[in-house]
Each structure stands twice: as C-alpha cells, then as structure tokens.
Coordinates of C-alpha atoms in Angstrom, one line a residue:
X28 CA -24.4 4.7 14.5
X29 CA -23.2 5.2 18.0
X30 CA -26.1 3.0 19.2
X31 CA -25.3 0.2 16.8
X32 CA -21.6 0.0 17.7
X33 CA -20.7 2.3 20.7
X34 CA -17.4 0.5 21.4
X35 CA -15.9 1.4 17.9
X36 CA -16.6 5.2 18.1
X37 CA -13.7 6.0 20.5
X38 CA -11.3 4.1 18.4
X39 CA -12.3 5.9 15.3
X40 CA -12.1 9.2 17.1
X41 CA -8.6 8.6 18.2
X42 CA -7.6 7.5 14.7
X43 CA -9.1 10.7 13.2
X44 CA -7.3 12.9 15.8
X45 CA -4.0 11.2 15.1
X46 CA -4.4 11.7 11.4
X47 CA -5.4 15.3 11.7
X48 CA -2.3 16.1 13.8
X49 CA 0.1 14.4 11.4
X50 CA -1.5 13.2 8.1
X51 CA 1.9 12.4 6.5
X52 CA 3.3 10.7 9.6
X53 CA 0.6 8.1 9.9
X54 CA 0.9 7.0 6.3
X55 CA -1.9 5.6 4.0
X56 CA -2.8 2.8 6.5
X57 CA -3.4 5.3 9.2
X58 CA -5.8 7.4 7.1
X59 CA -9.3 6.6 8.5
X60 CA -10.9 7.8 5.2
X61 CA -9.3 5.0 3.2
X62 CA -10.9 1.5 3.2
X63 CA -8.7 -1.2 4.6
X64 CA -10.7 -4.1 3.2
X65 CA -10.1 -4.6 -0.4
X66 CA -12.5 -6.1 -2.8
X67 CA -11.8 -9.4 -4.7
X68 CA -10.4 -8.3 -8.0
X69 CA -9.9 -10.3 -11.3
X70 CA -6.2 -10.5 -10.7
X71 CA -6.7 -11.9 -7.2
X72 CA -9.1 -14.6 -8.5
X73 CA -6.7 -15.5 -11.3
X74 CA -3.9 -15.9 -8.8
X75 CA -6.0 -18.1 -6.6
X76 CA -7.0 -20.3 -9.5
X77 CA -3.4 -20.6 -10.7
X78 CA -2.2 -21.6 -7.2
X79 CA -5.0 -24.2 -7.0
X80 CA -4.1 -25.5 -10.5
X81 CA -0.5 -25.9 -9.4
X82 CA -1.5 -28.1 -6.5
X83 CA -4.0 -30.1 -8.5
X84 CA -1.9 -33.2 -9.6
X85 CA -4.0 -36.2 -8.8
X86 CA -7.3 -35.1 -10.4
X87 CA -6.1 -33.9 -13.8
X88 CA -9.0 -34.3 -16.2
X89 CA -7.4 -33.1 -19.4
X90 CA -3.7 -32.8 -20.3
X91 CA -3.2 -29.7 -22.5
X92 CA -0.6 -27.0 -22.8
X93 CA -3.3 -24.4 -22.0
X94 CA -4.7 -24.9 -18.5
X95 CA -8.4 -24.6 -17.7
X96 CA -8.0 -21.2 -16.0
X97 CA -6.1 -19.8 -19.0
X98 CA -8.6 -21.3 -21.4
X99 CA -11.5 -19.5 -19.6
X100 CA -9.5 -16.2 -19.3
X101 CA -8.9 -16.2 -23.0
X102 CA -12.7 -16.8 -23.6
X103 CA -13.6 -13.9 -21.4
X104 CA -11.0 -11.7 -23.2
X105 CA -12.5 -12.7 -26.6
X106 CA -16.0 -11.8 -25.2
X107 CA -14.7 -8.3 -24.3
X108 CA -13.1 -7.9 -27.8
X109 CA -16.4 -8.9 -29.4
X110 CA -18.2 -6.2 -27.3
X111 CA -15.7 -3.5 -28.2
X112 CA -15.7 -4.4 -31.9
X113 CA -19.5 -4.4 -32.0
X114 CA -19.5 -0.9 -30.5
X115 CA -17.1 0.3 -33.0
X116 CA -19.3 -1.0 -35.8
X117 CA -22.3 0.7 -34.3
X118 CA -20.4 4.0 -34.1
X119 CA -19.5 4.0 -37.8
X120 CA -22.8 5.6 -38.7
X121 CA -24.7 5.3 -42.0
X122 CA -21.9 6.6 -44.3
X123 CA -18.5 5.2 -43.3
X124 CA -15.5 5.8 -45.4
X125 CA -13.5 3.1 -47.2
X126 CA -10.7 3.4 -44.7
X127 CA -13.0 2.9 -41.8
X128 CA -14.5 -0.2 -43.5
X129 CA -11.1 -1.6 -44.1
X130 CA -10.1 -1.1 -40.5
X131 CA -13.2 -2.8 -39.2
X132 CA -12.8 -5.7 -41.6
X133 CA -9.2 -6.2 -40.6
X134 CA -10.2 -6.3 -36.9
X135 CA -13.0 -8.8 -37.7
X136 CA -10.6 -11.1 -39.6
X137 CA -8.1 -11.0 -36.7
X138 CA -10.8 -11.6 -34.1
X139 CA -12.2 -14.5 -36.1
X140 CA -8.8 -16.2 -36.4
X141 CA -8.3 -15.9 -32.6
X142 CA -11.8 -17.3 -32.0
X143 CA -11.1 -20.3 -34.3
X144 CA -7.8 -21.0 -32.5
X145 CA -9.6 -20.8 -29.2
X146 CA -12.3 -23.2 -30.5
X147 CA -9.7 -25.9 -30.8
X148 CA -8.9 -25.7 -27.1
X149 CA -12.6 -25.5 -26.3
X150 CA -13.1 -28.8 -28.1
X151 CA -10.7 -30.5 -25.7
X152 CA -12.2 -29.1 -22.5
X153 CA -15.9 -28.8 -23.6
X154 CA -16.8 -31.4 -26.2
X155 CA -20.5 -30.5 -25.8
X156 CA -19.8 -27.1 -27.2
X157 CA -18.7 -28.6 -30.5
X158 CA -22.0 -30.4 -30.9
X159 CA -23.9 -27.2 -29.9
X160 CA -21.9 -25.1 -32.4
X161 CA -22.7 -27.6 -35.2
X162 CA -26.4 -27.2 -34.5
X163 CA -26.1 -23.4 -34.6
X164 CA -24.1 -23.5 -37.9
X165 CA -27.1 -24.9 -39.9
X166 CA -28.2 -21.4 -40.8
X167 CA -26.9 -20.1 -44.2
X168 CA -26.7 -16.5 -43.0
X169 CA -23.0 -15.5 -42.4
X170 CA -22.3 -14.5 -38.8
X171 CA -20.0 -11.6 -38.1
X172 CA -17.0 -12.2 -35.8
X173 CA -18.4 -10.1 -33.1
X174 CA -21.6 -12.1 -33.1
X175 CA -20.1 -15.6 -33.0
X176 CA -21.3 -17.5 -29.9
X177 CA -18.4 -18.5 -27.7
X178 CA -20.5 -21.0 -25.7
X179 CA -18.7 -20.6 -22.4
X180 CA -19.9 -22.9 -19.5
X181 CA -22.4 -20.2 -18.5
X182 CA -24.0 -20.3 -21.9
X183 CA -24.4 -24.1 -21.9
X184 CA -25.4 -24.3 -18.2
X185 CA -25.3 -28.1 -18.1
X186 CA -23.0 -29.9 -15.7
X187 CA -22.6 -33.6 -16.6
X188 CA -19.0 -34.4 -15.5
X189 CA -16.6 -33.2 -12.9
X190 CA -14.7 -31.3 -15.5
X191 CA -17.9 -29.4 -16.4
X192 CA -18.4 -28.5 -12.8
X193 CA -14.7 -27.4 -12.4
X194 CA -15.0 -25.1 -15.5
X195 CA -18.3 -23.7 -14.4
X196 CA -17.0 -22.9 -10.9
X197 CA -13.9 -21.3 -12.4
X198 CA -15.9 -19.1 -14.7
X199 CA -18.2 -18.2 -11.7
X200 CA -15.2 -17.0 -9.7
X201 CA -13.6 -15.2 -12.7
X202 CA -16.9 -13.5 -13.5
X203 CA -17.3 -12.4 -9.9
X204 CA -13.8 -10.8 -9.9
X205 CA -14.4 -9.1 -13.2
X206 CA -17.8 -7.8 -12.0
X207 CA -16.1 -6.3 -9.0
X208 CA -13.4 -4.6 -11.1
X209 CA -16.1 -3.4 -13.6
X210 CA -18.1 -1.9 -10.8
X211 CA -15.0 -0.2 -9.4
X212 CA -14.3 1.4 -12.8
X213 CA -17.9 2.6 -13.1
X214 CA -17.6 4.3 -9.7
X215 CA -14.3 6.0 -10.7
X216 CA -15.8 7.3 -14.0
X217 CA -18.9 8.5 -12.1
X218 CA -16.7 10.5 -9.7
X219 CA -14.6 11.9 -12.6
X220 CA -17.8 12.9 -14.4
X221 CA -19.1 14.7 -11.2
X222 CA -15.8 16.6 -10.9
X223 CA -16.0 17.6 -14.6
X224 CA -19.5 18.9 -14.2
X225 CA -18.5 21.0 -11.3
X226 CA -15.5 22.4 -13.2
X227 CA -17.6 23.1 -16.3
X228 CA -20.2 25.0 -14.3
X229 CA -17.6 27.0 -12.4
X230 CA -14.8 27.8 -14.8
X231 CA -15.8 26.9 -18.4
X232 CA -16.8 29.8 -20.5
X233 CA -16.9 30.4 -24.3
X234 CA -18.0 28.2 -27.1
X235 CA -14.7 26.4 -27.7
X236 CA -14.2 25.5 -24.0
X237 CA -17.8 24.4 -23.6
X238 CA -17.5 22.2 -26.7
X239 CA -14.3 20.7 -25.5
X240 CA -15.8 20.0 -22.0
X241 CA -18.9 18.4 -23.6
X242 CA -16.6 16.1 -25.7
X243 CA -14.8 15.0 -22.5
X244 CA -18.1 14.4 -20.7
X245 CA -19.4 12.4 -23.6
X246 CA -16.3 10.3 -23.6
X247 CA -16.7 9.6 -19.9
X248 CA -20.4 8.7 -20.4
X249 CA -19.2 6.2 -23.1
X250 CA -16.9 4.6 -20.6
X251 CA -19.7 4.3 -18.0
X252 CA -22.0 2.8 -20.7
X253 CA -19.3 0.3 -21.6
X254 CA -18.9 -0.7 -18.0
X255 CA -22.6 -1.0 -17.6
X256 CA -22.8 -3.4 -20.5
X257 CA -19.8 -5.4 -19.2
X258 CA -21.3 -5.7 -15.8
X259 CA -24.6 -6.9 -17.3
X260 CA -22.8 -9.7 -19.1
X261 CA -21.0 -10.8 -16.0
X262 CA -24.2 -10.6 -13.9
X263 CA -26.3 -12.5 -16.3
X264 CA -23.6 -15.2 -16.5
X265 CA -23.5 -15.5 -12.7
X266 CA -27.2 -15.8 -12.5
X267 CA -27.2 -18.6 -15.1
X268 CA -24.4 -20.4 -13.2
X269 CA -26.1 -20.0 -9.8
X270 CA -28.8 -22.6 -10.6
X271 CA -26.7 -25.6 -11.7
X272 CA -23.9 -24.9 -9.2
X273 CA -26.3 -24.1 -6.4
X274 CA -24.0 -21.2 -5.4
X275 CA -25.7 -17.8 -5.4
X276 CA -23.0 -16.2 -3.3
X277 CA -22.6 -13.3 -5.7
X278 CA -25.9 -11.9 -4.6
X279 CA -24.5 -11.1 -1.2
X280 CA -22.4 -8.2 -2.5
X281 CA -23.7 -7.6 -6.0
X282 CA -27.1 -6.8 -7.4
X283 CA -28.7 -6.3 -10.8
X284 CA -27.4 -2.9 -12.0
X285 CA -29.9 -0.3 -13.4
X286 CA -29.2 3.0 -14.9
X287 CA -30.8 4.7 -11.9
X288 CA -28.1 3.1 -9.6
X289 CA -25.2 4.8 -11.4
X290 CA -25.3 8.1 -9.6
X291 CA -22.6 10.1 -7.8
X292 CA -22.2 9.7 -4.1
X293 CA -23.2 13.3 -3.7
X294 CA -26.4 12.9 -5.8
X295 CA -28.0 10.2 -3.6
X296 CA -31.6 10.5 -2.5
X297 CA -32.5 12.3 0.7
X298 CA -31.6 15.5 2.5
X299 CA -28.1 16.4 3.6
X300 CA -28.6 14.7 7.0
X301 CA -30.7 11.7 5.7
X302 CA -28.9 10.6 2.6
X303 CA -29.4 7.1 1.1
X304 CA -26.4 6.0 -0.9
X305 CA -26.7 3.9 -4.0
X306 CA -25.8 0.2 -3.5
X307 CA -22.8 0.5 -5.9
X308 CA -20.9 2.6 -3.2
X309 CA -21.5 -0.1 -0.6
X310 CA -20.9 -3.2 -2.8
X311 CA -17.9 -4.5 -0.8
X312 CA -19.6 -4.1 2.6
X313 CA -21.2 -7.5 2.8
X314 CA -18.4 -9.2 0.8
X315 CA -15.9 -9.0 3.7
X316 CA -18.5 -9.7 6.4
X317 CA -18.2 -7.9 9.7
X318 CA -14.8 -6.4 8.7
X319 CA -16.2 -4.9 5.6
X320 CA -19.2 -3.5 7.5
X321 CA -16.9 -1.9 10.1
X322 CA -14.8 -0.5 7.4
X323 CA -17.7 1.1 5.7
X324 CA -19.2 2.4 9.0
X325 CA -15.8 3.9 10.0
X326 CA -15.5 5.8 6.7
X327 CA -19.1 7.0 6.8
X328 CA -18.7 8.2 10.4
X329 CA -15.5 10.1 9.5
X330 CA -17.2 11.8 6.6
X331 CA -20.2 12.7 8.8
X332 CA -17.8 14.1 11.4
X333 CA -16.0 16.2 8.8
X334 CA -19.3 17.5 7.5
X335 CA -20.4 18.4 11.0
X336 CA -17.2 20.3 11.7
X337 CA -17.5 22.1 8.4
X338 CA -21.1 23.1 9.3
X339 CA -19.9 24.3 12.7
X340 CA -17.3 26.5 11.0
X341 CA -20.1 27.8 8.8
X342 CA -22.1 28.8 11.9
X343 CA -19.0 30.7 13.1
X344 CA -18.7 32.5 9.8
X345 CA -22.4 33.4 9.9
X346 CA -22.1 34.9 13.4
X347 CA -19.1 37.0 12.4
X348 CA -21.0 38.1 9.3
X349 CA -23.9 39.2 11.4
X350 CA -21.6 41.2 13.7
X351 CA -19.8 42.9 10.8
X352 CA -23.1 43.6 9.1
X353 CA -24.3 45.5 12.3
X354 CA -20.9 47.2 12.6
X355 CA -21.1 48.3 8.9
X356 CA -24.5 49.8 9.3
X357 CA -23.5 51.6 12.5
X358 CA -20.4 53.0 10.8
X359 CA -22.4 54.1 7.7
X360 CA -24.9 55.9 10.0
X361 CA -22.1 57.6 11.8
X362 CA -20.5 58.7 8.5
X363 CA -23.8 60.2 7.2
X364 CA -24.3 62.0 10.6
X365 CA -20.8 63.5 10.3
X366 CA -21.6 64.7 6.8
X367 CA -24.9 66.2 8.0
X368 CA -22.9 68.1 10.7
X369 CA -20.8 69.7 7.9
X370 CA -17.7 67.4 8.1
X371 CA -16.4 66.5 4.7
X372 CA -19.0 68.7 2.9
X373 CA -16.7 71.3 1.4
X374 CA -18.1 70.6 -2.1
X375 CA -21.4 72.1 -1.1
X376 CA -20.3 75.0 1.0
X377 CA -19.4 77.1 -2.0
X378 CA -22.7 76.3 -3.9
X379 CA -25.5 78.6 -2.7
X380 CA -28.8 76.7 -2.0
X381 CA -27.3 73.2 -1.9
X382 CA -26.2 73.1 1.8
X383 CA -29.6 72.5 3.3
X384 CA -30.5 69.9 0.6
X385 CA -27.2 68.0 1.2
X386 CA -27.7 68.1 4.9
X387 CA -31.3 66.7 4.6
X388 CA -30.1 64.0 2.3
X389 CA -27.3 63.0 4.7
X390 CA -29.8 62.9 7.6
X391 CA -32.2 60.7 5.6
X392 CA -29.4 58.3 4.7
X393 CA -28.3 58.2 8.4
X394 CA -31.9 57.5 9.4
X395 CA -32.2 54.6 6.9
X396 CA -28.9 53.0 8.1
X397 CA -30.0 53.4 11.8
X398 CA -33.4 51.8 10.9
X399 CA -31.7 48.9 9.1
X400 CA -29.4 48.5 12.1
X401 CA -32.2 48.3 14.5
X402 CA -34.2 45.9 12.4
X403 CA -31.2 43.7 11.9
X404 CA -30.4 43.6 15.6
X405 CA -34.0 42.6 16.4
X406 CA -33.9 39.8 13.7
X407 CA -30.4 38.6 14.8
X408 CA -31.5 38.4 18.4
X409 CA -34.0 35.7 17.5
X410 CA -31.2 33.5 16.1
X411 CA -30.3 30.4 18.2
X412 CA -27.3 30.7 20.6
X413 CA -23.9 29.1 20.3
X414 CA -24.0 25.5 19.5
X415 CA -23.2 23.4 22.6
X416 CA -20.3 21.2 21.3
X417 CA -19.7 18.0 23.3
X418 CA -16.1 17.9 24.5
X419 CA -14.5 14.4 24.4
X420 CA -11.7 13.0 26.6
X421 CA -9.0 14.5 24.3
X422 CA -10.4 18.0 24.6
X423 CA -11.6 18.2 21.0
X424 CA -15.2 19.1 20.4
X425 CA -17.3 16.3 18.8
X426 CA -20.5 17.3 17.1
X427 CA -23.7 15.6 16.1
X428 CA -24.0 16.1 12.4
X429 CA -27.8 16.1 12.3
X430 CA -28.1 18.7 15.1
X431 CA -25.4 20.9 13.5
X432 CA -27.2 20.9 10.1
X433 CA -30.5 21.9 11.7
X434 CA -28.6 24.6 13.7
X435 CA -27.1 26.0 10.5
X436 CA -30.4 25.9 8.6
X437 CA -32.1 27.8 11.4
X438 CA -29.2 30.3 11.7
X439 CA -29.2 30.9 7.9
X440 CA -32.8 32.1 8.1
X441 CA -31.6 35.2 10.2
X442 CA -28.3 35.9 8.5
X443 CA -29.7 37.8 5.5
X444 CA -32.4 40.4 6.5
X445 CA -34.1 42.2 3.6
X446 CA -32.5 45.6 3.0
X447 CA -34.7 48.7 3.1
X448 CA -35.2 50.6 -0.1
X449 CA -33.1 53.7 -0.2

C-alpha cells in the first residue's frame, strides 16, 4: 500500500495519532476508521429526481397529480409488498389456522386494491402496459395479488418515446439507490450475525438460552435472505435496463450477488496477513472514483496498523510470560530444595521412617523443576529477538503488519514448551 500511494501514508498516520490522543475531541469526522464518502442511497436518488422534476417545466410529457418519480416509487413499494406477502404465504406451512388464512386474505385484498389504483396511473404514463396486461389476462386461472405482474419499465424493456426513456432512466436510478441500501442492510445483518455467533459460543449455556439464541440467529438469517432476494430483483432489473438505455454504469460498483459473497469481513478467504475481502465490503470504492478508493485504502491501512500494534503487544505478553515461566520454575525448585533441607517439614519429623522418604521426594521434585527450567531456557533462547519497530517523525513506532504476524507466529512456537511428566 505504501508503494501504491506513498504520499497519503503520512497524512493517515497524523490523523490516527491525533485521534488516539483525543478521540472525543476530533469528533466523528476526525475518526480515520469511519468512511467519509457516502454511498448513493434511495433517499438521495429520490431527492435528486424530485429536484429535477421541479425544474422540468418545458418538457412536460404527461399532466397528472402523481409525478413520474412518485409513480415509480409506488410501483417499487408495491413490488416489495408483493415479495413480503409471498414470503408470509410460504411460511404458513401445510396446516394454517383459520385466523392465519383470514389475515393473509385481508392482506391480499388490500394489496390488490392498491395495485388496481396504481394501474390507473400506469395507464397514463405507460399505455403499452395496458395492452400487455390484457394479453396476459387471457388465462382463466386466477392470479394471487402477490403474483400480479406490475409491468414496470424494466419488465417491458422497450423504449419508443421520450417518456419511455425518462421513466426507464428514473427506474434505473431508483433501482441503483435501492440496491445500494439493500447491500448496506445485508452487511449490517451479517455483522450482527457474526457478533451473535461469538456471544453464543462464549456465553450462552443451557437449553433455554441456546434455543433463544438460535431463534435470534434464524431471524437474522431471514433478514439476510430477504435482502438477498430484494437485491436480486434490483440487479436483474438494472441488467434489463442496461441494454435499451445503453448505460451499464451500475456494474462499476455492483455485481451479481451470490450466497458465497455474503460472508463476514472476518471470514474472508486467506491468511491473517493475506486476506481477500468479499466484494460486498468494497462496493462503494469504485462508486466515488479516486475519493472512494482513497477512503477505502485509508480505512484498511488503519485497521492493518491496529492489528500490527495488537500483535506487537502480544509479543510483549509472550516475552513476559516466558520470563515468569522461568521464574516460577526457579522458585518451585528453590521451594523443594528448602523442603529437602528440612525447612517446613515439621509434619514428617514426628513420624518415624518418613523423613528420608519425604526428603527424597522433595529432591526429586526439585530436580524435575530444575530440568524443566534448563530445557525452557534453551528453547526460549532460540526465539527471535525484540522486534525492530520503525520510529516515525512523531516518535511513535510504526510496524509492518506482515512482519509482525510472522514474528508472533515464530515466537509462539517457543512460548509453550512441553512439560515433563512428574
């Protein structure tokens, strides 16, 4: 990283030192671990479209109380409602109760009324959808409300007029913002799931707590699956719109999402020093161009620096543990020697025939401890020396993460010698 952008490293280092000295004084904007480049959200896209619609006076294609942006937003909301209702129907099982059936039927009726009201607006903006719907309605099989085709511009994928192009471009931008929001929610749920797994393994004990934790994890997995399905809908619509509009810009920051991509940031492939993150954690890098790239590089550099300092601290702990291990063995040997010399052996002085046996046992234990001390000292002497930290201009040591991890791995090989059998 320092070879790719050597000029940015000193600036990042100064920002990290300032934040470490006073994390509350610098504020959120001064935190180098927080991204400064924000992704384009659904709310931001709707604001942009509303502002553009307010300035569009001379090229009004259709005069209606509901604007084209609101018309498409309502269509996307109906699409989400159809997906949620379809999932509820699938979760009923084979033996639903009458109350469950009544609840689902009421939701279907309400959704159908909203769809029919939206169809009246769609007939104004998209007359071709009315003809297409009449063609699809020739089948005598009743269609449930959650399976009614909405026929948004991405479903028709035919641009014949300027209004069709305007609506298709609006849907593309709305889909892109919703895809970004959905991907952000998926990342949040994945992080929550990882934290829940760690808490479950460390603290959850007993059948009741395990069952409750499993229920929470299943609920989080359901949210992740819902986000996955929503992202697939937006991605497929963007792919269909890319051909007639000739605008595949969404492929710069988004990709086709697979189940294998939805992994935690700590579960990425590779070793600790050579990890490869899933693309979902770097989705907004290319979106903001060089600013987004620098933002992602700064955060990754700060995390690598924090891991390097944590590993450096671990090396110090290991060396202290080695020294205390030798001191413990030396102290134990001295204690057993003092016992062999008769100090603290009052319990055996009044028992005839046990004095010599107790002294022999104490000398044997002292010899074992001295042998373990000698072996440990020989093994510890082979461990590498102190890590040569690089001192920067501010006087703070800066460490190479890969070198520190190799140093700790080597040092760990000598920190736990095999104890001798007593």
